Coordinates of C-alpha atoms in Angstrom, one line a residue:
X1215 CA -11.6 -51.7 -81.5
X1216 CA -11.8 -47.9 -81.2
X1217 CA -15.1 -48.6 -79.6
X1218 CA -13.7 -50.3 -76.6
X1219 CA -10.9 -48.7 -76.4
X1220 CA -13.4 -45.7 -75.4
X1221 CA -15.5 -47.5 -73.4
X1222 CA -12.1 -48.3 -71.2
X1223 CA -11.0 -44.8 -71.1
X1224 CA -14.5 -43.9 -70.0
X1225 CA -14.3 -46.1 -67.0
X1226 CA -10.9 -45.1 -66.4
X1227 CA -12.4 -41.6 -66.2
X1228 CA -14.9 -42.8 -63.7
X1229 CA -12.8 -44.9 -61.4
X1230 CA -10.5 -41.9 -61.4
X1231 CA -13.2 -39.4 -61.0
X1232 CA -14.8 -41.8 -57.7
X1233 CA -10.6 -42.1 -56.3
X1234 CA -10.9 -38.2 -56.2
X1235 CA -14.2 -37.9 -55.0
X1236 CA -13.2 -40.2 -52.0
X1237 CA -9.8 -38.8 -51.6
X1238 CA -11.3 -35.1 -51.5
X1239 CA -14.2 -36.3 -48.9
X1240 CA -11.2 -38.1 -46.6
X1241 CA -8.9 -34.8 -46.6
X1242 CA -12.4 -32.9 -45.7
X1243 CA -13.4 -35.5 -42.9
X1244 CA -9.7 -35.3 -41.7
X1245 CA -9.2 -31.4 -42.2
X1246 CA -12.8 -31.5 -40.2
X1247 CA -11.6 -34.2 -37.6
X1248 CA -8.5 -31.4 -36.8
X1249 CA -10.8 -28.6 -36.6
X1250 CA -13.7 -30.3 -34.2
X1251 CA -10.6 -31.3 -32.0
X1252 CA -9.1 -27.5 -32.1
X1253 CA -12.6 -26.5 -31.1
X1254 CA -12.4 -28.8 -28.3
X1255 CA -9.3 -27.6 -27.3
X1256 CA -10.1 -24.3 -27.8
X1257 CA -13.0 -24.5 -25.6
X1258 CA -11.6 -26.5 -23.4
X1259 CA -8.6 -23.7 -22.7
X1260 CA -11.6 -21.3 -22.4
X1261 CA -13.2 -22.6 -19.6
X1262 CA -9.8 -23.7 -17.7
X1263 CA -8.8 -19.8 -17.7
X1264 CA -12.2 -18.6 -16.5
X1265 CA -12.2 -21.6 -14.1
X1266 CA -8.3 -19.9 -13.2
X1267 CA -9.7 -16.5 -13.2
X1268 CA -12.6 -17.5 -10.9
X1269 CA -10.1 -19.1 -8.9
X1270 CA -7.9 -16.1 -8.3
X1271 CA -11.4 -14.1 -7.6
X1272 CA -12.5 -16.1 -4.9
X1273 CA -9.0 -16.2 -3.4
X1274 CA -9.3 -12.5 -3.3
X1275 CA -12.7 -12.4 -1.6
X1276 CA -11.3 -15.1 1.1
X1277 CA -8.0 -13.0 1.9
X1278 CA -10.7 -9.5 2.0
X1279 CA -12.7 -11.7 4.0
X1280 CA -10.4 -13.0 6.7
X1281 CA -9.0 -9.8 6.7
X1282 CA -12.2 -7.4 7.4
X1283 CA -13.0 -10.5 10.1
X1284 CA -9.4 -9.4 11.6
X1285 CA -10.2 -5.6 11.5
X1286 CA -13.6 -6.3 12.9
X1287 CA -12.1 -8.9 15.9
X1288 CA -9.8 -6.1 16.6
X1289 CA -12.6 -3.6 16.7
X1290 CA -14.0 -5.6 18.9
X1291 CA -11.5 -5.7 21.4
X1292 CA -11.4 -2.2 21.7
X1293 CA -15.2 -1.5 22.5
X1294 CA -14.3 -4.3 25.3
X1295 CA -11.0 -2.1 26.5
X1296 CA -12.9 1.4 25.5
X1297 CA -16.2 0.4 27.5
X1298 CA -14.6 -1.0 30.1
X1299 CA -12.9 2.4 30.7
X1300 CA -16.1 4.3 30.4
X1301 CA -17.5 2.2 33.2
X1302 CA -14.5 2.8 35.6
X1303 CA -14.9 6.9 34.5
X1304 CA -18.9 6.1 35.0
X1305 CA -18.6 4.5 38.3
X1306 CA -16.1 7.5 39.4
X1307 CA -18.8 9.9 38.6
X1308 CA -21.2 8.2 40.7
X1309 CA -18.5 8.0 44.1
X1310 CA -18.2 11.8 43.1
X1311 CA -21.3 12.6 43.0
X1312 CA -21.8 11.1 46.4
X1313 CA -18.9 12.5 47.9
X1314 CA -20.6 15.8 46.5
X1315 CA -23.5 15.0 48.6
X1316 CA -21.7 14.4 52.0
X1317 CA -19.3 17.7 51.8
X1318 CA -22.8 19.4 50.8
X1319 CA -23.9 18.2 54.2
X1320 CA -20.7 18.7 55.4
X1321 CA -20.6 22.6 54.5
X1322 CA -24.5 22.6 55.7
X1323 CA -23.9 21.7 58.9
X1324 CA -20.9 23.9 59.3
X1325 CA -22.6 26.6 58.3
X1326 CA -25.9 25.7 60.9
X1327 CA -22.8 25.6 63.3
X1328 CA -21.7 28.8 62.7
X1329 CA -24.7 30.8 62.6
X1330 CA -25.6 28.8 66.2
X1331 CA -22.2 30.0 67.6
X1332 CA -22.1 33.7 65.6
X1333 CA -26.2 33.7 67.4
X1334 CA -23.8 32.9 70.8
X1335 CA -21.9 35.6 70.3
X1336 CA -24.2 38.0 69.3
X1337 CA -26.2 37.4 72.4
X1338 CA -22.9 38.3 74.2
X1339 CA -22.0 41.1 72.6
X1340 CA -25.8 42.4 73.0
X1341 CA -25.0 41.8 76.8
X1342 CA -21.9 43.5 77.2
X1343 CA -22.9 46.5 74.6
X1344 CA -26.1 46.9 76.9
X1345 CA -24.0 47.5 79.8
X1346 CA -20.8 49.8 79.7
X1347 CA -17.6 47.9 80.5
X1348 CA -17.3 49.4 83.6
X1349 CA -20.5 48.7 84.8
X1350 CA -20.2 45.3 83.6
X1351 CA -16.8 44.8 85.7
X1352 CA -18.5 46.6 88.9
X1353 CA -21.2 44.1 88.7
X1354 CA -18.7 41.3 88.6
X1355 CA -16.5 42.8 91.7
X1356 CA -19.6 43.0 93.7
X1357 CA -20.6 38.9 92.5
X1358 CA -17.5 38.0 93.4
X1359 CA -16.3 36.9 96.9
X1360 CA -13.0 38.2 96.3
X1361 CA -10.8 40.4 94.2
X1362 CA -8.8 37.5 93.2
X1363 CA -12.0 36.0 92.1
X1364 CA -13.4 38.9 90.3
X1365 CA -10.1 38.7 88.4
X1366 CA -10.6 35.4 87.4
X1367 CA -14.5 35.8 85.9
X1368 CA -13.1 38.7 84.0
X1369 CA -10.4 36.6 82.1
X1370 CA -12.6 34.2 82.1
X1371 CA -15.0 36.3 79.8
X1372 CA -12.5 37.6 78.0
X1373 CA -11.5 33.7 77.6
X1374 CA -14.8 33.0 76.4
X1375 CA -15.1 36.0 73.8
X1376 CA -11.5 34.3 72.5
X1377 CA -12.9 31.1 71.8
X1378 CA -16.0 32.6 70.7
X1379 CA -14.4 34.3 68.1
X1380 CA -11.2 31.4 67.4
X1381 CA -14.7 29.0 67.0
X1382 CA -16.0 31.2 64.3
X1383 CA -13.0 31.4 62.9
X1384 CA -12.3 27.8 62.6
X1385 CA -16.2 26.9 61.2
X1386 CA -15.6 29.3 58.8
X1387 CA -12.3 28.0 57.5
X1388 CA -13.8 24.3 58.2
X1389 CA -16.5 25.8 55.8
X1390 CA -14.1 27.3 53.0
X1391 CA -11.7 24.2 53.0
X1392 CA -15.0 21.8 52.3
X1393 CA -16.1 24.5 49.5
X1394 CA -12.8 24.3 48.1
X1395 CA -12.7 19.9 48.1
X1396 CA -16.6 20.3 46.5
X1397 CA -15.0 22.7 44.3
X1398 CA -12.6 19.9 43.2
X1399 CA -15.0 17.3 43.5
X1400 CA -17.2 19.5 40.9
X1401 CA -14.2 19.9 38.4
X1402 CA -13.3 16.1 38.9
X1403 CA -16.8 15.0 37.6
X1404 CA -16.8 17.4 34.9
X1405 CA -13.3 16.2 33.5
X1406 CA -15.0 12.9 33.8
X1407 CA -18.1 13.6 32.0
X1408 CA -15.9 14.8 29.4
X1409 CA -14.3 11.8 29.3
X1410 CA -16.7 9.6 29.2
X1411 CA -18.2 11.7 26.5
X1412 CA -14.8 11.2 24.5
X1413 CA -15.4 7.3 25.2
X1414 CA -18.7 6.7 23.9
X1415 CA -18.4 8.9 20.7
X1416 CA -15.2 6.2 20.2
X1417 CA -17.6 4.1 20.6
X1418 CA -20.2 4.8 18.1
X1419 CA -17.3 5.6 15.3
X1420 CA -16.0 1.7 16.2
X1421 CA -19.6 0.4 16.2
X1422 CA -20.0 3.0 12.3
X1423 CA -16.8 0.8 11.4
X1424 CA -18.0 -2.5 12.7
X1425 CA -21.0 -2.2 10.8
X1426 CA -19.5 -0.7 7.3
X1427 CA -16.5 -4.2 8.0
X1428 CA -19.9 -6.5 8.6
X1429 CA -21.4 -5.1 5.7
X1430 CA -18.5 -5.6 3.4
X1431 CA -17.9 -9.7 4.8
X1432 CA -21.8 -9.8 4.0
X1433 CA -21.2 -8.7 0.6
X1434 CA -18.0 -10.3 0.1
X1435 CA -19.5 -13.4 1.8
X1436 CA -22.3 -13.3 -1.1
X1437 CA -20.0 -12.8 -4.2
X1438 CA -17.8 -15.6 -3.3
X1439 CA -20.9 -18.0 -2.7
X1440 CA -21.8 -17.0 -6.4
X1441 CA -18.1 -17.4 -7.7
X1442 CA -18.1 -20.9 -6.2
X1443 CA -21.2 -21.6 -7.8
X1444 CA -20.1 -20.4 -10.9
X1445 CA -17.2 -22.6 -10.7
X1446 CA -18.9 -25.4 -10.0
X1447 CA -21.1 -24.6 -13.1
X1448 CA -17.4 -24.1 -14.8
X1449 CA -15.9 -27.6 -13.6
X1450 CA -19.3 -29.7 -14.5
X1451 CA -18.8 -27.9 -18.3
X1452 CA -14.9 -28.5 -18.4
X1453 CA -15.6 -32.0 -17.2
X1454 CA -18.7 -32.6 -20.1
X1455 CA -16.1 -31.1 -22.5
X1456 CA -13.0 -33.2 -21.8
X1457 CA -15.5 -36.5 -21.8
X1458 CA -16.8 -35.1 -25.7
X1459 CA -13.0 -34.7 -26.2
X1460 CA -11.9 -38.1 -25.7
X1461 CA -15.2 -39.3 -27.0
X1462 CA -14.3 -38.0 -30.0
X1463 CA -10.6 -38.9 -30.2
X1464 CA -11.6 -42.2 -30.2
X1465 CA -13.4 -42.3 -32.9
X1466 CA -10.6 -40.9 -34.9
X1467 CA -9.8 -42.7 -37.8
X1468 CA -5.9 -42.3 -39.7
X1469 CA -5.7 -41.2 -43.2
X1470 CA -2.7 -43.5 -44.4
X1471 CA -0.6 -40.9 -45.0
X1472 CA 2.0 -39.3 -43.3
X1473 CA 3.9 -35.9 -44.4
X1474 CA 7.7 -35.7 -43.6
X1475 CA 8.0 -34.6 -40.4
X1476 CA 11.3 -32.3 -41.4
X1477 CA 10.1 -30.0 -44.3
X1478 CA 13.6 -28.2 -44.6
X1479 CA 15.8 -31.5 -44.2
X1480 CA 15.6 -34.6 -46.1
X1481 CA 18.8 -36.3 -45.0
X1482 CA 18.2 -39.8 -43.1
X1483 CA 21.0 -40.8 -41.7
X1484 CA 19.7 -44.3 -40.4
X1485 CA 16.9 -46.7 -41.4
X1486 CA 14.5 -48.7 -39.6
X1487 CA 15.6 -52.3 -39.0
X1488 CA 18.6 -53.6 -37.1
X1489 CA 22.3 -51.9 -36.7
X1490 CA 24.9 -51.4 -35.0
X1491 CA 23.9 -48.9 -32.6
X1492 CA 26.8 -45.7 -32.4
X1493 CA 27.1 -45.6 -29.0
X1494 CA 26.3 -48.7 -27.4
X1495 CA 28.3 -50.8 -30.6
X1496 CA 26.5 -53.6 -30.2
X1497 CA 23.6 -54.6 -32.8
X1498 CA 19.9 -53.6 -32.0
X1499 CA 16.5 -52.7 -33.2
X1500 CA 16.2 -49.3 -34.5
X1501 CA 12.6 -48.5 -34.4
X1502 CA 12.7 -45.2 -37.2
X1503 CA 14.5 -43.6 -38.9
X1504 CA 17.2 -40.9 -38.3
X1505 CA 16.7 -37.1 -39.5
X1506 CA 19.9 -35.7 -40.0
X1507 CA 19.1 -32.0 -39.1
X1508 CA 21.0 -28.6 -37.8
X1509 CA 19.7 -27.4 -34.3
X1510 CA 16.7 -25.9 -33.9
X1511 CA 15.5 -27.0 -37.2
X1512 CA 11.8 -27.1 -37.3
X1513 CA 9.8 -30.8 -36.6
X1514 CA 6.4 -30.8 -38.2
X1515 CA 3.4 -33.0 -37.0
X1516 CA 2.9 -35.3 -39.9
X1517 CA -0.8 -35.8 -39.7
X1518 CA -3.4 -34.8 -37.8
X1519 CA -4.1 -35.9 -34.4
X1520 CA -3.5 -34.9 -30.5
X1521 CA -1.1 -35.1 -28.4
X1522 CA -0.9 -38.0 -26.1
X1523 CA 2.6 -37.0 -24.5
X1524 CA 5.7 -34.4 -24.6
X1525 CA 8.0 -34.2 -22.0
X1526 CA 11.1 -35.9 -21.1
X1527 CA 11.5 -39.7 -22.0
X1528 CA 14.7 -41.6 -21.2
X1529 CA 16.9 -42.2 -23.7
X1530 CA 14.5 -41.0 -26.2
X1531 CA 15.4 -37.0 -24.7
X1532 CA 12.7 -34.8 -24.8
X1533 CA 10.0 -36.6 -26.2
X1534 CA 6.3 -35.5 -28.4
X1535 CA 3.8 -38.5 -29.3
X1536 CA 1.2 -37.6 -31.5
X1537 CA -2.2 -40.1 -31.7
X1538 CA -3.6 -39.9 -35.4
X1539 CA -6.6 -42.5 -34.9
X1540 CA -7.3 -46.4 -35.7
X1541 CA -4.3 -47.1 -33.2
X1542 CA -1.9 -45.2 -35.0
X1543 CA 0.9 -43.1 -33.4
X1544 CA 3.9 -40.8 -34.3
X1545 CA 7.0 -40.1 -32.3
X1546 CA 9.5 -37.0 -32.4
X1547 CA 12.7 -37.8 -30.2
X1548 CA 15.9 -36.1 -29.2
X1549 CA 14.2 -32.6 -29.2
X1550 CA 16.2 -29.2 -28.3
X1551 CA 16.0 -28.2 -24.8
X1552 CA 13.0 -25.9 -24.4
X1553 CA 12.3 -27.3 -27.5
X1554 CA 8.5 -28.8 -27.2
X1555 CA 6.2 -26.6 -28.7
X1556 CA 3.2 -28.8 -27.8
X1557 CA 1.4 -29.9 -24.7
X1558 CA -0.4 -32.8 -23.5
X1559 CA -3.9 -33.1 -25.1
X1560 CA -3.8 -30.6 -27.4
X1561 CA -5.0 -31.2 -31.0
X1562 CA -2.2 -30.4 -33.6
X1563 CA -2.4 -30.1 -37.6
X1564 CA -0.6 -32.0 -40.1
X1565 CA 2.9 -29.5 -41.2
X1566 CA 2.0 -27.7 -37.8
X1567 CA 5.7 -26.9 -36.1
X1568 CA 5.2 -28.5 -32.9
X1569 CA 9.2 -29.0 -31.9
X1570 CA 12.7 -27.8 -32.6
X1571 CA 15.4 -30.4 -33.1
X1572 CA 18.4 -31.0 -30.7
X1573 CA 20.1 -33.8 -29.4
X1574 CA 18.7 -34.6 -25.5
X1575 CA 18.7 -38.0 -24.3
X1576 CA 21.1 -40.8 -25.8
X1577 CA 22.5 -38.8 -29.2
X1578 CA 25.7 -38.0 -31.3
X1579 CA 24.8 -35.0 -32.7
X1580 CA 21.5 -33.4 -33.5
X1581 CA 18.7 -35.0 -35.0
X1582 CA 15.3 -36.3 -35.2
X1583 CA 14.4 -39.7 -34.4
X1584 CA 10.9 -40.8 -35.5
X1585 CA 8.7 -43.8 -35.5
X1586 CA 5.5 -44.7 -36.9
X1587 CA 3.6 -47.1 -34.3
X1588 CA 0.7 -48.8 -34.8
X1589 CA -1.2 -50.4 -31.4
X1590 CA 1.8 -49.7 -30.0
X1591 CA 4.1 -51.8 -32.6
X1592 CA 7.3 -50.2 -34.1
X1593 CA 6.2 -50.1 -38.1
X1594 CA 8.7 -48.6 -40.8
X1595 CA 8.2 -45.1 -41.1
X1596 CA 8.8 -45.2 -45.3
X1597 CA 5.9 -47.4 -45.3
X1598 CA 3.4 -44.4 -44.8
X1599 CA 5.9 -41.4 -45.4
X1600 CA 8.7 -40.6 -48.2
X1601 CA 11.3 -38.0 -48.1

């Protein structure tokens, strides 16, 4: 009798020593399950901020690039304004310098004219100083017919040494006036030159500036190419990453168990199952169970899994859904405004805070509404948790 009895204990022993075994190996799978899906996540957020950061990058490089392709069209324009000025000065220098040419002919030939007439004169004067005045006016009484014409070849000498002298006069002055237009001319071209010195060294400090603004699109050019390939690089990874994410979400499998979703409140205020609903009066379906809570009271996730929604959700108010494997879901209603703590497709912990409690959507006061669903069927909550 005492025998057996010990051989039963011993197998009790065993089949409680295997329950623990399994029970320790499931929280390690599922503890392990929430960490593989964290890393995920983790990695996944890592490469969605670089992919963000590269984004921002390459926005910078387009906005240095369409503006060094403005500074360089602009440039550009003025070498065509600034050269065509430098022509016009150019081309003035060149009718100058032919203008140059013809008063240097000008003032050649005036002065051939006046040494012709001054050699005139001189031959003249040689006359007239060779012979005395006197006998130069006896000689012209005894040429002449008459005394009236002897008057009239002395004025008309005199005449002729007037002109003489008025024609010398004016060559000369002729000559100063074309001296003083070369003159101009000369300070006309150099002002020019001057200019069109100023011009072209415009010119090569726009073309220094065009160059250094082509050199930076080149290199700006260059980093952006390798920012977009990096991103492309970053995109193909994020993409492999969110296929090994869902691959592995579904192959989750639940753990049965649930932990209540309100640690510091274990009030519920209505069951699953029909009743009269407090609003509406009229009788319906109540697919969980009510929380009774104050707001702002903390909502846990009650097993490990990822979230499939949170946002907004009719009646429901602001809504979190949480998928725990093998088809089974959780579901946190009436949540505070600003109250989601979550997003979409992140992994979540069981007894992580992922909500504070409020009263959004269809509510008398606040509370937390949850369900238990599995493939997509309303189950009773106190099946898989207890207060």
């Amino acid at each position: 009798m005492q025998k057996n009895q010990g051989e039963q204990l011993q197998m009790i022993k065993r089949i409680f020593s295997v329950v623990l075994i399994c029970v320790l190996i499931c929280a390690s799978v599922f503890q392990s399950n929430a960490d593989v899906l964290s890393d995920f996540q983790k990695k996944l957020d890592q490469i969605k901020s670089q992919i963000s950061s590269n984004n921002k990058k390459i926005e910078k490089l387009n906005d240095d690039i369409n503006w060094n392709k403005y500074k360089r069209d602009q440039i550009v324009k003025q070498l065509e304004e600034i050269g065509l000025k430098k022509e016009e000065v150019e081309e003035r220098i060149t009718y100058l310098d032919s203008v140059i040419e013809s008063l240097d002919g000008a003032i050649a030939l005036a002065e051939q004219e006046y040494y012709e007439q001054m050699e005139l004169l001189k031959a003249r004067l040689r006359v007239m100083y060779k012979r005395s005045t006197t006998v130069w006016e006896i000689e012209e009484l005894l040429k002449s017919k008459s005394l009236n014409e002897f008057f009239i070849r002395v004025q008309v000498m005199k005449k002729i040494a007037e002109y003489d002298q008025m024609l010398l006069e004016s060559i000369e002055k002729k000559r100063l006036e074309i001296e003083s237009l070369k003159k101009q001319k000369q300070m006309e071209i150099e002002a020019c030159i001057e200019q069109a010195k100023q011009y072209q060294e415009q010119i090569e400090g726009l073309n220094i500036d065009r160059s250094n603004i082509e050199m930076a699109i080149k290199r700006d050019t260059s980093s952006k190419q390798e920012y977009l390939d990096r991103q492309e690089s970053l995109e193909k990874e994020s993409y492999n990453v969110e296929q090994q994410l869902k691959n592995y979400q579904s192959n989750l499998t639940f753990g049965g168990k649930l932990i209540w979703p309100m640690p510091t409140n274990k009030n519920i205020a209505s069951y699953y199952g029909n009743r009269l609903h407090p609003i509406y009066k009229v009788w319906k379906m109540h697919t969980g169970i009510d929380i009774g809570s104050k707001w702002n009271e903390a909502i846990v996730a009650a097993a490990d899994g990822n979230v499939i929604y949170a946002g907004a959700r009719g009646g429901y108010g602001n809504t979190i859904i949480i998928d725990h494997g093998d088809g089974i879901t959780t579901l946190y209603a009436h949540i505070n405004t600003r109250g989601i703590l979550v997003k979409t497709d992140q992994p979540v912990k069981a007894g992580e805070v992922i909500a504070k409690a409020g009263m959004t959507g269809v509510a008398t006061g606040p509370h937390l509404h949850f369900e238990v669903r599995k493939n997509g069927v309303p189950q009773n909550p106190l099946d898989y948790v207890k207060p």
